[in-house]
XYZ file of N, CA and C in Angstrom:
813
model
N 24.730 69.270 -46.066
C 26.182 69.234 -46.034
C 26.793 70.633 -46.156
N 25.957 71.685 -45.964
C 26.461 73.040 -46.106
C 27.410 73.415 -44.982
N 27.484 72.585 -43.912
C 28.397 72.887 -42.812
C 29.837 72.496 -43.166
N 30.030 71.739 -44.246
C 31.383 71.379 -44.682
C 31.874 72.468 -45.642
N 32.789 73.288 -45.166
C 33.308 74.399 -45.947
C 34.815 74.225 -46.165
N 35.370 75.024 -47.055
C 36.816 74.965 -47.292
C 37.594 75.320 -46.024
N 37.076 76.303 -45.272
C 37.743 76.682 -44.026
C 37.721 75.540 -43.028
N 36.603 74.844 -42.934
C 36.509 73.711 -42.016
C 37.492 72.613 -42.395
N 37.591 72.326 -43.687
C 38.513 71.281 -44.152
C 39.971 71.686 -43.879
N 40.269 72.983 -44.031
C 41.623 73.475 -43.759
C 41.955 73.293 -42.279
N 41.022 73.664 -41.407
C 41.264 73.525 -39.974
C 41.364 72.051 -39.588
N 40.513 71.217 -40.201
C 40.559 69.774 -39.917
C 41.911 69.193 -40.307
N 42.464 69.647 -41.443
C 43.803 69.206 -41.866
C 44.851 69.658 -40.858
N 44.714 70.875 -40.376
C 45.648 71.420 -39.389
C 45.623 70.582 -38.120
N 44.426 70.285 -37.628
C 44.287 69.459 -36.416
C 44.801 68.047 -36.656
N 44.554 67.510 -37.855
C 45.061 66.202 -38.231
C 46.586 66.160 -38.097
N 47.256 67.193 -38.587
C 48.709 67.252 -38.530
C 49.187 67.380 -37.091
N 48.518 68.222 -36.302
C 48.899 68.409 -34.906
C 48.867 67.094 -34.144
N 47.788 66.343 -34.267
C 47.659 65.093 -33.512
C 48.550 63.994 -34.082
N 48.862 64.061 -35.355
C 49.830 63.109 -35.930
C 51.204 63.345 -35.308
N 51.599 64.618 -35.214
C 52.898 64.964 -34.633
C 52.967 64.533 -33.173
N 51.918 64.813 -32.414
C 51.933 64.477 -30.999
C 51.956 62.975 -30.776
N 51.318 62.223 -31.660
C 51.353 60.761 -31.571
C 52.747 60.243 -31.913
N 53.343 60.791 -32.963
C 54.678 60.343 -33.378
C 55.750 60.723 -32.373
N 55.449 61.707 -31.509
C 56.424 62.096 -30.487
C 56.739 60.929 -29.555
N 55.789 59.996 -29.417
C 56.049 58.834 -28.557
C 57.125 57.927 -29.137
N 57.397 58.057 -30.430
C 58.436 57.236 -31.052
C 59.822 57.718 -30.687
N 59.954 58.971 -30.222
C 61.266 59.542 -29.979
C 61.993 58.808 -28.849
N 61.271 58.516 -27.752
C 61.926 57.809 -26.651
C 62.334 56.406 -27.064
N 61.499 55.759 -27.858
C 61.875 54.429 -28.367
C 63.150 54.527 -29.195
N 63.243 55.548 -30.015
C 64.431 55.736 -30.844
C 65.652 56.032 -29.974
N 65.461 56.882 -28.947
C 66.569 57.230 -28.054
C 67.096 56.020 -27.312
N 66.174 55.167 -26.826
C 66.602 53.944 -26.131
C 67.267 52.979 -27.115
N 66.810 53.010 -28.344
C 67.356 52.108 -29.373
C 68.816 52.433 -29.681
N 69.134 53.747 -29.744
C 70.510 54.166 -30.073
C 71.300 54.594 -28.843
N 70.702 54.391 -27.657
C 71.360 54.693 -26.385
C 71.730 56.167 -26.241
N 70.839 57.046 -26.690
C 71.103 58.487 -26.618
C 69.820 59.190 -26.149
N 69.490 58.992 -24.874
C 68.229 59.496 -24.330
C 68.214 61.021 -24.258
N 69.320 61.637 -23.835
C 69.346 63.104 -23.707
C 69.082 63.786 -25.040
N 69.728 63.316 -26.086
C 69.493 63.883 -27.426
C 68.064 63.608 -27.888
N 67.552 62.432 -27.533
C 66.180 62.072 -27.914
C 65.183 63.022 -27.251
N 65.420 63.345 -25.976
C 64.495 64.243 -25.267
C 64.537 65.659 -25.874
N 65.679 66.068 -26.388
C 65.766 67.366 -27.071
C 64.875 67.369 -28.293
N 64.927 66.276 -29.056
C 64.074 66.153 -30.243
C 62.610 66.061 -29.840
N 62.328 65.343 -28.753
C 60.967 65.217 -28.255
C 60.390 66.586 -27.883
N 61.208 67.386 -27.170
C 60.756 68.712 -26.752
C 60.471 69.603 -27.952
N 61.275 69.484 -28.994
C 61.032 70.266 -30.205
C 59.684 69.921 -30.804
N 59.378 68.620 -30.897
C 58.113 68.199 -31.474
C 56.921 68.662 -30.638
N 57.075 68.587 -29.317
C 55.992 69.004 -28.435
C 55.754 70.503 -28.558
N 56.820 71.284 -28.600
C 56.691 72.744 -28.723
C 56.028 73.104 -30.054
N 56.441 72.410 -31.132
C 55.858 72.689 -32.451
C 54.359 72.367 -32.449
N 53.988 71.228 -31.864
C 52.577 70.852 -31.837
C 51.745 71.799 -30.973
N 52.324 72.237 -29.833
C 51.595 73.182 -28.957
C 51.439 74.534 -29.666
N 52.486 74.969 -30.363
C 52.413 76.240 -31.086
C 51.391 76.141 -32.199
N 51.380 75.007 -32.901
C 50.400 74.817 -33.971
C 48.978 74.825 -33.422
N 48.801 74.252 -32.228
C 47.480 74.224 -31.605
C 47.019 75.646 -31.286
N 47.947 76.504 -30.862
C 47.592 77.894 -30.594
C 47.268 78.641 -31.881
N 47.982 78.298 -32.958
C 47.768 78.980 -34.229
C 46.401 78.681 -34.832
N 45.879 77.485 -34.561
C 44.597 77.116 -35.163
C 43.404 77.720 -34.421
N 43.628 78.265 -33.221
C 42.534 78.794 -32.434
C 41.761 79.920 -33.131
N 42.442 80.966 -33.680
C 41.665 82.016 -34.338
C 40.903 81.519 -35.580
N 41.482 80.542 -36.284
C 40.788 79.988 -37.453
C 39.532 79.234 -37.024
N 39.662 78.494 -35.913
C 38.490 77.768 -35.392
C 37.419 78.744 -34.924
N 37.846 79.817 -34.289
C 36.896 80.832 -33.846
C 36.147 81.478 -34.995
N 36.800 81.581 -36.148
C 36.151 82.193 -37.314
C 34.989 81.353 -37.831
N 34.973 80.065 -37.481
C 33.837 79.229 -37.879
C 32.546 79.722 -37.228
N 32.658 80.192 -35.993
C 31.483 80.708 -35.294
C 31.012 82.000 -35.963
N 31.973 82.846 -36.339
C 31.598 84.106 -36.985
C 30.895 83.873 -38.317
N 31.280 82.772 -39.001
C 30.687 82.490 -40.305
C 29.445 81.620 -40.216
N 29.054 81.216 -39.013
C 27.884 80.333 -38.861
C 26.595 81.109 -39.133
N 25.589 80.431 -39.655
C 24.306 81.098 -39.925
C 23.633 81.513 -38.618
N 22.779 82.507 -38.678
C 22.129 83.019 -37.487
C 21.060 82.061 -36.967
N 20.516 81.227 -37.856
C 19.515 80.245 -37.451
C 20.195 78.899 -37.195
N 19.753 78.240 -36.131
C 20.307 76.921 -35.743
C 21.831 76.976 -35.606
N 22.309 78.058 -35.007
C 23.771 78.240 -34.869
C 24.410 77.149 -34.032
N 23.769 76.786 -32.914
C 24.335 75.782 -32.027
C 24.515 74.447 -32.726
N 23.476 73.999 -33.441
C 23.543 72.706 -34.122
C 24.578 72.731 -35.235
N 24.653 73.861 -35.949
C 25.591 74.020 -37.056
C 27.032 73.954 -36.549
N 27.321 74.717 -35.506
C 28.686 74.756 -34.960
C 29.057 73.440 -34.306
N 28.103 72.814 -33.595
C 28.389 71.530 -32.970
C 28.799 70.493 -34.008
N 28.099 70.449 -35.136
C 28.443 69.488 -36.189
C 29.844 69.746 -36.716
N 30.178 71.017 -36.946
C 31.507 71.355 -37.438
C 32.576 70.981 -36.427
N 32.339 71.274 -35.145
C 33.326 70.978 -34.125
C 33.514 69.471 -33.932
N 32.448 68.715 -34.085
C 32.586 67.252 -33.967
C 33.396 66.688 -35.128
N 33.312 67.318 -36.284
C 34.149 66.925 -37.413
C 35.636 67.180 -37.078
N 35.882 68.315 -36.423
C 37.253 68.646 -36.034
C 37.792 67.662 -34.983
N 36.936 67.259 -34.065
C 37.346 66.252 -33.080
C 37.635 64.932 -33.796
N 36.809 64.626 -34.810
C 37.062 63.423 -35.614
C 38.387 63.501 -36.333
N 38.783 64.722 -36.759
C 40.073 64.894 -37.428
C 41.219 64.557 -36.484
N 41.048 64.851 -35.189
C 42.087 64.506 -34.205
C 42.222 62.987 -34.087
N 41.108 62.285 -34.173
C 41.123 60.816 -34.105
C 41.837 60.258 -35.324
N 41.500 60.758 -36.507
C 42.125 60.278 -37.737
C 43.628 60.587 -37.716
N 43.993 61.768 -37.234
C 45.406 62.129 -37.135
C 46.170 61.208 -36.205
N 45.528 60.824 -35.102
C 46.162 59.894 -34.164
C 46.344 58.521 -34.794
N 45.349 58.059 -35.526
C 45.454 56.764 -36.222
C 46.592 56.807 -37.237
N 46.687 57.907 -37.971
C 47.740 58.065 -38.964
C 49.123 58.011 -38.271
N 49.228 58.669 -37.111
C 50.483 58.633 -36.371
C 50.834 57.232 -35.899
N 49.812 56.479 -35.470
C 50.054 55.108 -35.029
C 50.543 54.236 -36.188
N 49.957 54.437 -37.360
C 50.359 53.669 -38.536
C 51.822 53.947 -38.888
N 52.265 55.181 -38.728
C 53.629 55.561 -39.093
C 54.613 55.371 -37.944
N 54.161 54.902 -36.799
C 55.033 54.783 -35.621
C 56.282 53.938 -35.890
N 56.164 52.721 -36.436
C 57.379 51.933 -36.687
C 58.347 52.628 -37.642
N 57.818 53.312 -38.650
C 58.659 54.018 -39.612
C 59.425 55.127 -38.925
N 58.745 55.883 -38.076
C 59.396 57.031 -37.450
C 60.312 56.634 -36.299
N 60.163 55.455 -35.749
C 61.142 54.979 -34.798
C 62.507 54.842 -35.499
N 62.475 54.316 -36.710
C 63.710 54.181 -37.494
C 64.233 55.545 -37.930
N 63.330 56.424 -38.386
C 63.759 57.760 -38.851
C 64.305 58.609 -37.715
N 63.649 58.558 -36.578
C 64.106 59.344 -35.435
C 65.434 58.817 -34.895
N 65.674 57.521 -35.024
C 66.957 56.965 -34.606
C 68.087 57.610 -35.395
N 67.876 57.735 -36.729
C 68.855 58.396 -37.577
C 68.958 59.886 -37.224
N 67.828 60.512 -36.969
C 67.805 61.964 -36.668
C 68.562 62.244 -35.369
N 68.408 61.384 -34.369
C 69.096 61.575 -33.085
C 70.604 61.465 -33.273
N 71.031 60.501 -34.065
C 72.457 60.334 -34.357
C 72.989 61.560 -35.098
N 72.220 62.037 -36.083
C 72.638 63.218 -36.837
C 72.684 64.456 -35.951
N 71.742 64.559 -34.993
C 71.731 65.690 -34.084
C 73.014 65.720 -33.267
N 73.492 64.542 -32.873
C 74.752 64.448 -32.144
C 75.928 64.832 -33.047
N 75.889 64.376 -34.306
C 76.958 64.697 -35.263
C 77.009 66.180 -35.575
N 75.840 66.828 -35.520
C 75.776 68.279 -35.802
C 76.006 69.100 -34.544
N 76.499 68.458 -33.467
C 76.807 69.146 -32.212
C 75.595 69.874 -31.627
N 74.425 69.247 -31.817
C 73.207 69.801 -31.240
C 72.590 70.939 -32.025
N 73.059 71.186 -33.234
C 72.521 72.271 -34.058
C 71.238 71.822 -34.745
N 70.102 72.330 -34.294
C 68.818 71.976 -34.875
C 68.672 72.464 -36.319
N 69.083 73.737 -36.646
C 68.991 74.175 -38.029
C 69.765 73.276 -38.982
N 70.973 72.839 -38.562
C 71.754 71.940 -39.428
C 71.065 70.594 -39.597
N 70.427 70.121 -38.512
C 69.695 68.857 -38.597
C 68.522 68.973 -39.566
N 67.758 70.089 -39.447
C 66.610 70.300 -40.330
C 67.071 70.379 -41.789
N 68.177 71.073 -42.035
C 68.722 71.185 -43.387
C 69.077 69.828 -43.950
N 69.668 68.976 -43.111
C 70.033 67.634 -43.561
C 68.806 66.773 -43.795
N 67.798 66.901 -42.906
C 66.594 66.066 -43.002
C 65.806 66.353 -44.274
N 65.857 67.591 -44.744
C 65.085 67.949 -45.943
C 65.933 67.903 -47.215
N 67.127 67.335 -47.101
C 67.943 67.138 -48.295
C 67.382 65.954 -49.085
N 67.600 65.969 -50.385
C 67.070 64.914 -51.261
C 67.630 63.547 -50.881
N 68.884 63.509 -50.515
C 69.517 62.234 -50.146
C 68.854 61.646 -48.896
N 68.581 62.498 -47.896
C 67.970 62.009 -46.658
C 66.546 61.546 -46.899
N 65.827 62.268 -47.765
C 64.444 61.896 -48.068
C 64.408 60.544 -48.770
N 65.301 60.334 -49.719
C 65.371 59.050 -50.418
C 65.683 57.910 -49.450
N 66.603 58.190 -48.523
C 66.946 57.169 -47.522
C 65.774 56.914 -46.583
N 65.034 57.977 -46.277
C 63.899 57.828 -45.396
C 62.795 56.978 -45.977
N 62.609 57.034 -47.288
C 61.591 56.231 -47.958
C 61.864 54.742 -47.775
N 63.142 54.375 -47.722
C 63.496 52.966 -47.564
C 63.143 52.448 -46.170
N 62.955 53.353 -45.216
C 62.611 52.931 -43.844
C 61.107 52.787 -43.658
N 60.323 53.146 -44.685
C 58.864 53.082 -44.528
C 58.387 51.650 -44.378
N 57.576 51.442 -43.358
C 57.003 50.093 -43.135
C 55.682 50.256 -42.393
N 54.705 49.475 -42.779
C 53.419 49.493 -42.110
C 53.478 48.613 -40.856
N 52.647 48.919 -39.868
C 52.639 48.100 -38.643
C 52.291 46.646 -38.958
N 52.964 45.733 -38.286
C 52.695 44.312 -38.421
C 52.452 43.722 -37.040
N 51.804 42.582 -37.026
C 51.555 41.926 -35.745
C 52.865 41.532 -35.066
N 53.899 41.331 -35.877
C 55.198 40.979 -35.306
C 55.761 42.114 -34.454
N 55.296 43.358 -34.740
C 55.755 44.503 -33.968
C 55.290 44.421 -32.521
N 54.209 43.661 -32.289
C 53.685 43.494 -30.945
C 54.378 42.367 -30.183
N 55.291 41.677 -30.864
C 55.981 40.572 -30.222
C 56.783 41.094 -29.018
N 56.641 40.441 -27.915
C 57.358 40.832 -26.715
C 56.602 41.760 -25.791
N 55.479 42.317 -26.277
C 54.666 43.171 -25.421
C 53.845 42.311 -24.466
N 53.710 42.781 -23.244
C 53.004 42.029 -22.220
C 52.006 42.933 -21.513
N 50.824 42.403 -21.222
C 49.798 43.176 -20.553
C 50.233 43.630 -19.171
N 51.080 42.842 -18.513
C 51.496 43.197 -17.164
C 52.407 44.413 -17.158
N 52.960 44.750 -18.329
C 53.793 45.938 -18.446
C 52.979 47.220 -18.600
N 51.644 47.058 -18.697
C 50.790 48.218 -18.964
C 50.014 48.588 -17.700
N 50.382 49.679 -17.007
C 49.639 50.102 -15.820
C 48.301 50.727 -16.222
N 47.202 50.101 -15.814
C 45.877 50.539 -16.217
C 45.571 51.957 -15.744
N 46.052 52.325 -14.550
C 45.769 53.669 -14.031
C 46.370 54.731 -14.959
N 47.606 54.509 -15.386
C 48.261 55.449 -16.309
C 47.538 55.482 -17.644
N 47.044 54.326 -18.071
C 46.302 54.237 -19.330
C 45.077 55.147 -19.316
N 44.289 55.052 -18.228
C 43.051 55.834 -18.171
C 43.326 57.314 -17.881
N 44.371 57.590 -17.111
C 44.731 58.991 -16.862
C 45.102 59.686 -18.163
N 45.933 59.012 -18.961
C 46.341 59.580 -20.255
C 45.152 59.748 -21.184
N 44.216 58.812 -21.143
C 43.032 58.879 -21.999
C 42.181 60.102 -21.629
N 41.973 60.324 -20.350
C 41.152 61.450 -19.897
C 41.843 62.783 -20.207
N 43.154 62.862 -19.945
C 43.894 64.098 -20.212
C 43.859 64.416 -21.712
N 44.023 63.409 -22.528
C 43.972 63.598 -23.977
C 42.606 64.113 -24.416
N 41.543 63.559 -23.833
C 40.188 63.999 -24.157
C 40.010 65.486 -23.808
N 40.497 65.872 -22.648
C 40.375 67.274 -22.211
C 41.163 68.191 -23.131
N 42.386 67.777 -23.474
C 43.237 68.595 -24.359
C 42.617 68.718 -25.737
N 41.982 67.654 -26.219
C 41.399 67.664 -27.553
C 40.263 68.660 -27.677
N 39.443 68.771 -26.626
C 38.269 69.643 -26.712
C 38.473 71.001 -26.046
N 39.668 71.249 -25.519
C 39.900 72.491 -24.769
C 39.443 73.745 -25.508
N 39.949 73.950 -26.714
C 39.614 75.138 -27.501
C 38.159 75.075 -27.959
N 37.741 73.931 -28.469
C 36.407 73.785 -29.025
C 35.326 73.979 -27.978
N 35.508 73.393 -26.804
C 34.504 73.534 -25.743
C 34.391 74.971 -25.276
N 35.526 75.675 -25.195
C 35.497 77.073 -24.757
C 34.764 77.940 -25.774
N 35.009 77.692 -27.061
C 34.313 78.460 -28.109
C 32.817 78.162 -28.107
N 32.467 76.895 -27.905
C 31.055 76.534 -27.877
C 30.372 77.104 -26.631
N 31.119 77.188 -25.529
C 30.571 77.764 -24.315
C 30.229 79.236 -24.518
N 31.001 79.902 -25.393
C 30.710 81.304 -25.696
C 29.349 81.464 -26.364
N 28.930 80.438 -27.099
C 27.588 80.464 -27.701
C 26.511 80.170 -26.669
N 26.849 79.307 -25.718
C 25.873 78.956 -24.667
C 25.659 80.107 -23.704
N 26.715 80.907 -23.504
C 26.606 82.067 -22.595
C 27.121 83.301 -23.318
N 26.376 83.823 -24.282
C 26.848 84.945 -25.085
C 27.182 86.201 -24.285
N 26.528 86.386 -23.143
C 26.813 87.555 -22.312
C 28.166 87.436 -21.602
N 28.732 86.225 -21.595
C 30.055 86.008 -20.992
C 30.983 85.340 -22.009
N 30.808 85.646 -23.270
C 31.535 84.956 -24.321
C 33.040 85.166 -24.247
N 33.477 86.378 -23.975
C 34.928 86.644 -23.904
C 35.580 85.853 -22.780
N 34.904 85.794 -21.640
C 35.422 85.022 -20.503
C 35.526 83.545 -20.850
N 34.502 83.012 -21.511
C 34.509 81.607 -21.877
C 35.612 81.289 -22.875
N 35.812 82.146 -23.860
C 36.833 81.893 -24.878
C 38.224 81.877 -24.261
N 38.486 82.805 -23.336
C 39.799 82.883 -22.707
C 40.089 81.668 -21.841
N 39.071 80.895 -21.508
C 39.260 79.702 -20.669
C 40.004 78.604 -21.407
N 40.056 78.675 -22.723
C 40.703 77.616 -23.516
C 42.183 77.487 -23.174
N 42.852 78.623 -22.995
C 44.268 78.591 -22.624
C 44.492 77.921 -21.290
N 43.598 78.210 -20.324
C 43.704 77.607 -19.000
C 43.512 76.100 -19.071
N 42.523 75.657 -19.841
C 42.227 74.214 -19.965
C 43.402 73.482 -20.561
N 43.914 73.979 -21.701
C 45.039 73.322 -22.351
C 46.293 73.387 -21.506
N 46.453 74.496 -20.766
C 47.607 74.609 -19.884
C 47.588 73.567 -18.772
N 46.403 73.391 -18.172
C 46.259 72.389 -17.110
C 46.493 70.989 -17.668
N 45.945 70.701 -18.858
C 46.120 69.377 -19.465
C 47.603 69.118 -19.754
N 48.321 70.143 -20.228
C 49.759 69.993 -20.504
C 50.536 69.724 -19.229
N 50.203 70.462 -18.163
C 50.884 70.242 -16.886
C 50.631 68.831 -16.361
N 49.394 68.358 -16.484
C 49.085 66.992 -16.030
C 49.872 65.952 -16.808
N 50.039 66.189 -18.113
C 50.854 65.252 -18.926
C 52.293 65.246 -18.447
N 52.812 66.435 -18.154
C 54.208 66.538 -17.714
C 54.410 65.901 -16.350
N 53.400 65.995 -15.480
C 53.530 65.465 -14.124
C 53.314 63.950 -14.073
N 52.266 63.460 -14.762
C 51.874 62.064 -14.589
C 52.391 61.116 -15.682
N 52.608 61.623 -16.884
C 52.893 60.724 -18.009
C 54.370 60.728 -18.413
N 54.895 61.892 -18.722
C 56.254 61.983 -19.251
C 57.327 61.410 -18.338
N 57.298 61.687 -17.017
C 58.354 61.145 -16.140
C 58.391 59.621 -16.133
N 57.234 58.982 -16.159
C 57.176 57.522 -16.135
C 57.875 56.923 -17.366
N 57.591 57.469 -18.540
C 58.207 56.971 -19.753
C 59.710 57.280 -19.789
N 60.081 58.434 -19.268
C 61.509 58.814 -19.265
C 62.306 57.893 -18.370
N 61.758 57.537 -17.206
C 62.463 56.628 -16.286
C 62.640 55.255 -16.924
N 61.600 54.758 -17.592
C 61.704 53.449 -18.259
C 62.745 53.495 -19.364
N 62.782 54.608 -20.112
C 63.787 54.748 -21.174
C 65.186 54.774 -20.606
N 65.371 55.455 -19.468
C 66.690 55.479 -18.807
C 67.092 54.084 -18.362
N 66.122 53.296 -17.850
C 66.410 51.929 -17.413
C 66.870 51.064 -18.573
N 66.292 51.299 -19.743
C 66.701 50.530 -20.915
C 68.146 50.844 -21.274
N 68.492 52.128 -21.304
C 69.852 52.543 -21.661
C 70.867 52.028 -20.643
N 70.491 52.043 -19.353
C 71.388 51.598 -18.297
C 71.308 50.096 -18.034
N 70.586 49.400 -18.916
C 70.478 47.937 -18.873
C 69.823 47.439 -17.572
N 68.933 48.277 -17.027
C 68.156 47.862 -15.862
C 66.739 47.484 -16.258
N 66.388 47.746 -17.510
C 65.043 47.446 -17.979
C 65.060 46.884 -19.382
N 63.903 46.481 -19.849
C 63.771 45.863 -21.168
C 63.216 46.856 -22.180
N 63.765 46.780 -23.403
C 63.262 47.608 -24.506
C 61.811 47.254 -24.800
N 61.452 45.980 -24.621
C 60.086 45.530 -24.866
C 59.114 46.192 -23.891
N 59.585 46.434 -22.657
C 58.735 47.117 -21.677
C 58.442 48.544 -22.133
N 59.486 49.240 -22.607
C 59.307 50.592 -23.105
C 58.396 50.604 -24.330
N 58.556 49.620 -25.192
C 57.723 49.540 -26.382
C 56.268 49.263 -25.989
N 56.068 48.417 -25.013
C 54.710 48.122 -24.529
C 54.064 49.375 -23.982
N 54.847 50.150 -23.194
C 54.332 51.383 -22.609
C 53.993 52.404 -23.713
N 54.842 52.509 -24.708
C 54.603 53.473 -25.790
C 53.381 53.090 -26.605
N 53.220 51.811 -26.888
C 52.028 51.340 -27.605
C 50.775 51.564 -26.768
N 50.913 51.375 -25.460
C 49.796 51.640 -24.557
C 49.390 53.119 -24.596
N 50.404 53.988 -24.634
C 50.133 55.416 -24.601
C 49.457 55.902 -25.882
N 49.885 55.403 -27.019
C 49.251 55.842 -28.274
C 47.843 55.277 -28.395
N 47.638 54.054 -27.865
C 46.280 53.494 -27.853
C 45.382 54.284 -26.926
N 45.907 54.638 -25.756
C 45.179 55.443 -24.805
C 44.857 56.806 -25.395
N 45.811 57.343 -26.124
C 45.588 58.644 -26.788
C 44.464 58.562 -27.810
N 44.449 57.478 -28.595
C 43.397 57.282 -29.579
C 42.028 57.215 -28.917
N 41.933 56.438 -27.856
C 40.647 56.335 -27.126
C 40.260 57.667 -26.509
N 41.275 58.461 -26.130
C 41.005 59.781 -25.570
C 40.351 60.711 -26.572
N 40.768 60.635 -27.838
C 40.137 61.478 -28.860
C 38.704 61.037 -29.122
N 38.433 59.752 -28.944
C 37.039 59.273 -29.081
C 36.218 59.689 -27.866
N 36.818 59.643 -26.694
C 36.137 60.076 -25.478
C 35.810 61.572 -25.542
N 36.625 62.312 -26.274
C 36.399 63.749 -26.408
C 35.033 64.062 -27.027
N 34.557 63.153 -27.882
C 33.215 63.351 -28.466
C 32.151 63.354 -27.378
N 32.327 62.545 -26.358
C 31.378 62.492 -25.243
C 31.542 63.674 -24.292
N 32.782 64.118 -24.116
C 33.071 65.209 -23.192
C 32.720 66.583 -23.736
N 32.587 66.681 -25.064
C 32.516 68.001 -25.715
C 31.406 68.892 -25.164
N 30.145 68.447 -25.275
C 29.008 69.268 -24.809
C 29.061 69.457 -23.304
N 29.361 68.382 -22.571
C 29.457 68.480 -21.123
C 30.520 69.493 -20.728
N 31.653 69.454 -21.407
C 32.729 70.400 -21.097
C 32.338 71.839 -21.396
N 31.646 72.054 -22.523
C 31.207 73.406 -22.875
C 30.192 73.930 -21.865
N 29.273 73.085 -21.428
C 28.288 73.506 -20.432
C 28.937 73.825 -19.098
N 29.970 73.060 -18.751
C 30.678 73.297 -17.492
C 31.406 74.646 -17.543
N 32.055 74.933 -18.674
C 32.755 76.210 -18.830
C 31.765 77.371 -18.746
N 30.634 77.228 -19.443
C 29.589 78.273 -19.431
C 29.105 78.506 -18.005
N 28.918 77.444 -17.253
C 28.477 77.543 -15.849
C 29.546 78.193 -14.989
N 30.794 77.799 -15.219
C 31.898 78.293 -14.377
C 32.117 79.781 -14.560
N 31.844 80.301 -15.759
C 32.075 81.737 -16.013
C 31.163 82.618 -15.167
N 30.077 82.071 -14.632
C 29.182 82.838 -13.771
C 29.918 83.335 -12.520
N 30.894 82.562 -12.062
C 31.588 82.883 -10.826
C 32.797 83.805 -11.062
N 33.074 84.076 -12.346
C 34.203 84.949 -12.670
C 33.749 86.364 -12.995
N 32.644 86.428 -13.755
C 32.121 87.734 -14.155
C 31.439 88.428 -12.965
C-alpha cells in the first residue's frame, strides 16, 4: 500500500470535486427550465464548466509530480496503480454528483432567480450564496434521490446513440491527462511530446461535447420553456446523461492503457 500517499489522496480529492461539479452542471438546465429562465441558467452552466475545466488544468502539474516521486523500480506498475485510483476518484465524484442532483436542481433554481435579481452580477450572487442565511436555507432543500424522482421518465426519450457518444467522450476526457503522462513513461525519449498531448486530447473531447451533447439538451430545455416539450423529457435526458457519464468513467479504466500506448505510438510521427 506504499503507492497510497498524501499527495495521491489530495489529487484524488481534487479530481473527485471536479467530476462532482461537472455532473451537477447537468442540473442547471433542469433548474432553468423549472423557473423558465434558460438564458440565465446557461450563464450559470458556463461558469461551472469553466471552473471545472480550470480545475482540471490546475491538477495536471500535481498529477505529473506523482511520476517524479515514483520509485525507480517497477515504475510502470506503481504509477498505473496510482492513476487507476485517480480514475476511480472520478467515478466516485460522479456518483456523489448524481446523489446530490435533486438537491442542486432546487438550489440552482434559487441561484438563477438571484442572478436575475442581482442584474447578472456573479460576484454579488457568490456573496449571497455564501451568506449564513442562504446556507441555512440551502440545507432545507437537501434531499436524497428517490424512486419517485424517476416518475415520468421514459426509455423512448433516451436516444441510445447520444448515450454512447457521451459515454465514450467522458471516458476520453477522464483519462486525457493520465494517459499522456503514462505515455511519457512508455516512450521516455519522447516524453515531452507525449505530455503536451494531454491538452489536445481534452480540447478535442470538450469540442465534441459542445458539438454533439450540449446543443441537444439546450434545444429540449428551450422547448420546455416555450411549452413545446415536456419537463419530464428534459429530466429523462439529464438522467441519461449523468448515467452515461458514470459509465464513461468506468470505461476509462479500460481505455487507460490502450490510450497511453496509442499516444506513445502517435508521438513517433511528430518527433
